[in-house]
Amino acid sequence: MSLFGSSPILSFEVFPVDFKKKETVFVSGREFHSLTFRKSGEIIIEKDGKALKSPASSVTYVPKGCSYHTEVTTSGDMIALHFNMADELNTPEEIKVFTPKNPSVIGNLFSALLSNYTPVKA
């Protein structure tokens, strides 16, 4: 089973993000899916009473339109990939946090995406 199925990616953006320790804030649903690799730091994401910890070396997926609360427990940085697909998923708005078996490989993939990404100008 695949998280994203076989739907083509229509658009995406890759960028680095630094985040500082802060209290819980509400994040309104956004017009894109988000996949991040947390290089350092830690956050807690809460949705529908369920809290997920996203520590350093983890990958976090937030579906398009999903609202949640987040708290930065430890300052850090991450690489974010925001994207839209041709066929939207018919799955619940469920946030997922993955801990890769070999985080350095995943981190290198995200870093390669970032270093090779060239924004399309309208």
mmCIF file of C-alpha atoms in Angstrom:
data_model
loop_
_atom_site.group_PDB
_atom_site.id
_atom_site.type_symbol
_atom_site.label_atom_id
_atom_site.label_comp_id
_atom_site.label_asym_id
_atom_site.label_seq_id
_atom_site.Cartn_x
_atom_site.Cartn_y
_atom_site.Cartn_z
ATOM 1 C CA MET A 1 0.000 0.000 0.000
ATOM 2 C CA SER A 2 1.308 3.433 -0.935
ATOM 3 C CA LEU A 3 0.714 6.596 1.063
ATOM 4 C CA PHE A 4 0.202 8.667 -2.099
ATOM 5 C CA GLY A 5 -1.082 6.090 -4.589
ATOM 6 C CA SER A 6 -0.027 6.652 -8.188
ATOM 7 C CA SER A 7 -1.331 10.187 -8.671
ATOM 8 C CA PRO A 8 1.133 12.490 -10.469
ATOM 9 C CA ILE A 9 2.519 15.503 -8.629
ATOM 10 C CA LEU A 10 1.285 18.717 -10.291
ATOM 11 C CA SER A 11 3.344 21.255 -8.379
ATOM 12 C CA PHE A 12 5.832 21.347 -5.546
ATOM 13 C CA GLU A 13 8.104 23.670 -3.617
ATOM 14 C CA VAL A 14 11.129 22.795 -1.461
ATOM 15 C CA PHE A 15 12.642 25.093 1.150
ATOM 16 C CA PRO A 16 14.581 25.139 4.420
ATOM 17 C CA VAL A 17 12.771 26.113 7.639
ATOM 18 C CA ASP A 18 14.270 27.236 10.959
ATOM 19 C CA PHE A 19 11.925 27.097 13.934
ATOM 20 C CA LYS A 20 12.244 28.458 17.469
ATOM 21 C CA LYS A 21 10.820 27.064 20.674
ATOM 22 C CA LYS A 22 7.285 28.379 21.261
ATOM 23 C CA GLU A 23 3.990 27.570 22.907
ATOM 24 C CA THR A 24 1.179 25.748 21.136
ATOM 25 C CA VAL A 25 -0.262 27.511 18.075
ATOM 26 C CA PHE A 26 -3.124 26.639 15.733
ATOM 27 C CA VAL A 27 -2.260 25.892 12.095
ATOM 28 C CA SER A 28 -5.204 26.260 9.723
ATOM 29 C CA GLY A 29 -5.610 23.755 6.884
ATOM 30 C CA ARG A 30 -3.412 24.667 3.924
ATOM 31 C CA GLU A 31 -3.873 24.350 0.151
ATOM 32 C CA PHE A 32 -1.104 21.759 -0.224
ATOM 33 C CA HIS A 33 0.251 18.532 1.233
ATOM 34 C CA SER A 34 3.398 18.814 3.360
ATOM 35 C CA LEU A 35 6.254 16.347 3.760
ATOM 36 C CA THR A 36 9.127 17.400 6.017
ATOM 37 C CA PHE A 37 12.431 15.988 7.197
ATOM 38 C CA ARG A 38 13.318 17.335 10.626
ATOM 39 C CA LYS A 39 17.112 17.762 10.731
ATOM 40 C CA SER A 40 17.150 18.919 14.358
ATOM 41 C CA GLY A 41 14.744 20.008 17.061
ATOM 42 C CA GLU A 42 11.390 18.573 18.039
ATOM 43 C CA ILE A 43 7.721 19.496 17.760
ATOM 44 C CA ILE A 44 4.489 18.026 19.033
ATOM 45 C CA ILE A 45 1.513 17.976 16.671
ATOM 46 C CA GLU A 46 -1.997 17.559 18.093
ATOM 47 C CA LYS A 47 -5.109 16.740 16.089
ATOM 48 C CA ASP A 48 -8.425 15.470 17.432
ATOM 49 C CA GLY A 49 -6.954 14.781 20.870
ATOM 50 C CA LYS A 50 -4.090 12.702 19.486
ATOM 51 C CA ALA A 51 -0.549 14.021 20.052
ATOM 52 C CA LEU A 52 2.339 13.023 17.784
ATOM 53 C CA LYS A 53 5.974 13.765 18.535
ATOM 54 C CA SER A 54 8.103 14.741 15.528
ATOM 55 C CA PRO A 55 11.733 14.534 16.700
ATOM 56 C CA ALA A 56 14.993 15.096 14.841
ATOM 57 C CA SER A 57 15.545 12.631 11.944
ATOM 58 C CA SER A 58 11.811 12.042 11.447
ATOM 59 C CA VAL A 59 9.622 12.560 8.388
ATOM 60 C CA THR A 60 6.203 14.146 8.922
ATOM 61 C CA TYR A 61 3.296 14.119 6.468
ATOM 62 C CA VAL A 62 0.407 16.600 6.825
ATOM 63 C CA PRO A 63 -2.428 16.202 4.291
ATOM 64 C CA LYS A 64 -3.883 19.082 2.331
ATOM 65 C CA GLY A 65 -6.609 20.915 4.266
ATOM 66 C CA CYS A 66 -5.672 19.404 7.634
ATOM 67 C CA SER A 67 -5.839 21.815 10.598
ATOM 68 C CA TYR A 68 -3.881 21.049 13.769
ATOM 69 C CA HIS A 69 -2.116 22.494 16.810
ATOM 70 C CA THR A 70 1.670 22.448 17.104
ATOM 71 C CA GLU A 71 4.177 23.200 19.828
ATOM 72 C CA VAL A 72 7.894 23.618 19.185
ATOM 73 C CA THR A 73 9.472 21.906 22.189
ATOM 74 C CA THR A 74 13.070 22.241 20.936
ATOM 75 C CA SER A 75 14.319 24.772 18.369
ATOM 76 C CA GLY A 76 15.702 23.291 15.167
ATOM 77 C CA ASP A 77 15.531 23.139 11.400
ATOM 78 C CA MET A 78 13.944 21.039 8.684
ATOM 79 C CA ILE A 79 13.513 20.745 4.942
ATOM 80 C CA ALA A 80 9.904 21.106 3.776
ATOM 81 C CA LEU A 81 8.315 19.805 0.583
ATOM 82 C CA HIS A 82 4.869 21.261 -0.217
ATOM 83 C CA PHE A 83 3.013 19.684 -3.131
ATOM 84 C CA ASN A 84 -0.294 19.168 -4.943
ATOM 85 C CA MET A 85 -1.406 16.070 -6.826
ATOM 86 C CA ALA A 86 -3.553 15.497 -9.910
ATOM 87 C CA ASP A 87 -5.924 13.182 -8.011
ATOM 88 C CA GLU A 88 -6.525 14.066 -4.396
ATOM 89 C CA LEU A 89 -6.452 11.301 -1.846
ATOM 90 C CA ASN A 90 -9.714 10.002 -0.447
ATOM 91 C CA THR A 91 -8.236 9.312 2.957
ATOM 92 C CA PRO A 92 -8.881 10.803 6.386
ATOM 93 C CA GLU A 93 -7.004 13.971 7.324
ATOM 94 C CA GLU A 94 -4.443 11.937 9.218
ATOM 95 C CA ILE A 95 -1.020 13.304 10.109
ATOM 96 C CA LYS A 96 1.756 10.705 10.028
ATOM 97 C CA VAL A 97 5.212 10.776 11.586
ATOM 98 C CA PHE A 98 7.748 8.250 10.315
ATOM 99 C CA THR A 99 11.100 7.298 11.798
ATOM 100 C CA PRO A 100 13.290 6.066 8.928
ATOM 101 C CA LYS A 101 15.586 3.078 9.560
ATOM 102 C CA ASN A 102 18.430 5.054 8.023
ATOM 103 C CA PRO A 103 17.679 8.759 8.551
ATOM 104 C CA SER A 104 20.921 9.930 6.938
ATOM 105 C CA VAL A 105 19.802 8.461 3.583
ATOM 106 C CA ILE A 106 16.415 10.220 3.798
ATOM 107 C CA GLY A 107 18.090 13.427 4.976
ATOM 108 C CA ASN A 108 20.441 13.266 1.985
ATOM 109 C CA LEU A 109 17.465 12.824 -0.377
ATOM 110 C CA PHE A 110 15.715 15.881 1.068
ATOM 111 C CA SER A 111 19.003 17.851 0.910
ATOM 112 C CA ALA A 112 19.443 16.844 -2.754
ATOM 113 C CA LEU A 113 15.891 17.983 -3.512
ATOM 114 C CA LEU A 114 16.622 21.313 -1.854
ATOM 115 C CA SER A 115 19.973 21.881 -3.572
ATOM 116 C CA ASN A 116 18.622 20.950 -7.016
ATOM 117 C CA TYR A 117 15.258 22.729 -6.745
ATOM 118 C CA THR A 118 14.715 25.678 -9.054
ATOM 119 C CA PRO A 119 11.451 27.557 -8.494
ATOM 120 C CA VAL A 120 9.275 28.064 -11.581
ATOM 121 C CA LYS A 121 8.597 31.743 -12.172
ATOM 122 C CA ALA A 122 5.123 32.696 -13.354
#
